[in-house]
C-alpha cells in the first residue's frame, strides 16, 4: 500500500505522523530509548522482518532522529543511538503509554511503569502548560493560528476554523516568559 506523504501539510501533527505514524517506528524508538540499540536486538525484540526494520532505521537516521555509531571494528558493527531530536520524542511515547495504560492495560494492569529518577516516585506522564504547570486537556485549551499556518491539503476546514478563533480571541495571546 502506498502512503500519502504528509510532510507538506501545514500541521505539526501531520508532519510528525509522516515520520512516526506507523507502529513499528514508534516501537523501534521505544526500544532504542529504553536501551536496545543493535540491529539484531531490535529485530529479535520486535519480531518484524529485517527488511522493514532496516528501512525504518534508515529513515530515522536520514531524518536525524538516530545516528549509527560503531561499537566493533572487526567485523564492523554499528548500533543506533538517539540524537537530541530522537530523545525529545520520549515524552510523546510516554503520553501514548499513559493513554494506553488508562484505556487498554487490561485487568492485569500496565505492562511497564515509569520511575522518575529525580524523586524516586512512580510517575504517570502528563502534558502540562510550561507557564503554570497545569495539565493541558481538550476542555481547557484553544488552538490559535501560528506563523506557519495556512489552508491547504490536510487543513482545508481546520485552517479557517483556527484562523477565526485567532480573530475572536478576547485576550491577547502571550508567549511564555523566557527564563
GROMACS .gro file of C-alpha atoms in nm, residues 59-173:
model
  115
   59UNK     CA    1   1.466   0.672   0.757
   60UNK     CA    2   1.522   0.762   1.124
   61UNK     CA    3   1.894   0.813   1.053
   62UNK     CA    4   1.815   1.015   0.740
   63UNK     CA    5   1.579   1.238   0.939
   64UNK     CA    6   1.840   1.299   1.211
   65UNK     CA    7   1.647   1.114   1.481
   66UNK     CA    8   1.911   0.842   1.518
   67UNK     CA    9   2.282   0.810   1.442
   68UNK     CA   10   2.484   0.500   1.375
   69UNK     CA   11   2.787   0.451   1.598
   70UNK     CA   12   3.050   0.184   1.551
   71UNK     CA   13   3.093  -0.045   1.851
   72UNK     CA   14   3.316  -0.308   1.685
   73UNK     CA   15   3.578  -0.283   1.411
   74UNK     CA   16   3.632  -0.644   1.306
   75UNK     CA   17   3.387  -0.726   1.166
   76UNK     CA   18   3.246  -0.375   1.152
   77UNK     CA   19   2.929  -0.344   1.360
   78UNK     CA   20   2.721  -0.041   1.446
   79UNK     CA   21   2.445   0.043   1.689
   80UNK     CA   22   2.173   0.306   1.677
   81UNK     CA   23   2.179   0.598   1.920
   82UNK     CA   24   1.911   0.862   1.961
   83UNK     CA   25   2.011   1.218   1.877
   84UNK     CA   26   1.871   1.515   2.069
   85UNK     CA   27   1.583   1.515   1.819
   86UNK     CA   28   1.524   1.146   1.892
   87UNK     CA   29   1.547   1.183   2.270
   88UNK     CA   30   1.287   1.460   2.254
   89UNK     CA   31   1.042   1.204   2.112
   90UNK     CA   32   1.040   1.026   2.451
   91UNK     CA   33   0.764   1.245   2.604
   92UNK     CA   34   0.544   1.160   2.304
   93UNK     CA   35   0.595   0.790   2.375
   94UNK     CA   36   0.521   0.850   2.745
   95UNK     CA   37   0.195   1.027   2.654
   96UNK     CA   38   0.095   0.731   2.432
   97UNK     CA   39   0.190   0.494   2.711
   98UNK     CA   40  -0.020   0.682   2.969
   99UNK     CA   41  -0.321   0.678   2.735
  100UNK     CA   42  -0.271   0.308   2.661
  101UNK     CA   43  -0.233   0.230   3.031
  102UNK     CA   44  -0.559   0.408   3.109
  103UNK     CA   45  -0.770   0.267   2.827
  104UNK     CA   46  -0.606  -0.060   2.720
  105UNK     CA   47  -0.395  -0.204   3.003
  106UNK     CA   48  -0.642  -0.478   3.088
  107UNK     CA   49  -0.718  -0.634   3.426
  108UNK     CA   50  -0.352  -0.721   3.498
  109UNK     CA   51  -0.257  -0.353   3.484
  110UNK     CA   52   0.006  -0.166   3.284
  111UNK     CA   53   0.287  -0.374   3.130
  112UNK     CA   54   0.554  -0.122   3.237
  113UNK     CA   55   0.586   0.166   3.481
  114UNK     CA   56   0.795   0.482   3.477
  115UNK     CA   57   1.008   0.583   3.776
  116UNK     CA   58   1.115   0.946   3.792
  117UNK     CA   59   1.479   0.916   3.892
  118UNK     CA   60   1.499   1.266   4.043
  119UNK     CA   61   1.240   1.191   4.314
  120UNK     CA   62   1.222   0.811   4.302
  121UNK     CA   63   0.843   0.802   4.258
  122UNK     CA   64   0.645   0.608   4.001
  123UNK     CA   65   0.510   0.867   3.758
  124UNK     CA   66   0.214   0.900   3.526
  125UNK     CA   67   0.318   1.123   3.236
  126UNK     CA   68   0.111   1.440   3.196
  127UNK     CA   69   0.124   1.704   2.924
  128UNK     CA   70   0.132   2.035   3.109
  129UNK     CA   71   0.149   2.407   3.041
  130UNK     CA   72   0.508   2.528   3.053
  131UNK     CA   73   0.398   2.854   3.219
  132UNK     CA   74   0.170   2.738   3.504
  133UNK     CA   75   0.242   2.362   3.506
  134UNK     CA   76  -0.130   2.273   3.497
  135UNK     CA   77  -0.226   1.970   3.283
  136UNK     CA   78  -0.348   2.052   2.932
  137UNK     CA   79  -0.680   1.900   2.820
  138UNK     CA   80  -0.906   1.947   2.522
  139UNK     CA   81  -1.160   2.119   2.751
  140UNK     CA   82  -0.924   2.396   2.864
  141UNK     CA   83  -0.720   2.474   2.553
  142UNK     CA   84  -0.786   2.650   2.224
  143UNK     CA   85  -0.579   2.617   1.909
  144UNK     CA   86  -0.492   2.954   1.764
  145UNK     CA   87  -0.315   3.035   1.437
  146UNK     CA   88   0.062   3.010   1.431
  147UNK     CA   89   0.307   3.182   1.198
  148UNK     CA   90   0.339   2.873   0.975
  149UNK     CA   91  -0.032   2.805   0.945
  150UNK     CA   92  -0.201   2.801   0.607
  151UNK     CA   93  -0.502   2.649   0.436
  152UNK     CA   94  -0.408   2.362   0.210
  153UNK     CA   95  -0.410   1.985   0.184
  154UNK     CA   96  -0.486   1.843   0.527
  155UNK     CA   97  -0.613   2.178   0.664
  156UNK     CA   98  -0.894   2.272   0.423
  157UNK     CA   99  -1.150   2.318   0.702
  158UNK     CA  100  -0.927   2.323   1.008
  159UNK     CA  101  -0.712   2.615   0.886
  160UNK     CA  102  -1.003   2.863   0.856
  161UNK     CA  103  -1.152   2.740   1.187
  162UNK     CA  104  -0.826   2.807   1.373
  163UNK     CA  105  -0.779   3.142   1.197
  164UNK     CA  106  -1.130   3.251   1.302
  165UNK     CA  107  -1.054   3.159   1.662
  166UNK     CA  108  -0.748   3.381   1.649
  167UNK     CA  109  -0.959   3.676   1.535
  168UNK     CA  110  -1.221   3.611   1.804
  169UNK     CA  111  -0.976   3.577   2.093
  170UNK     CA  112  -1.079   3.827   2.357
  171UNK     CA  113  -0.749   3.821   2.545
  172UNK     CA  114  -0.413   3.873   2.382
  173UNK     CA  115  -0.203   3.560   2.346
   0.00000   0.00000   0.00000
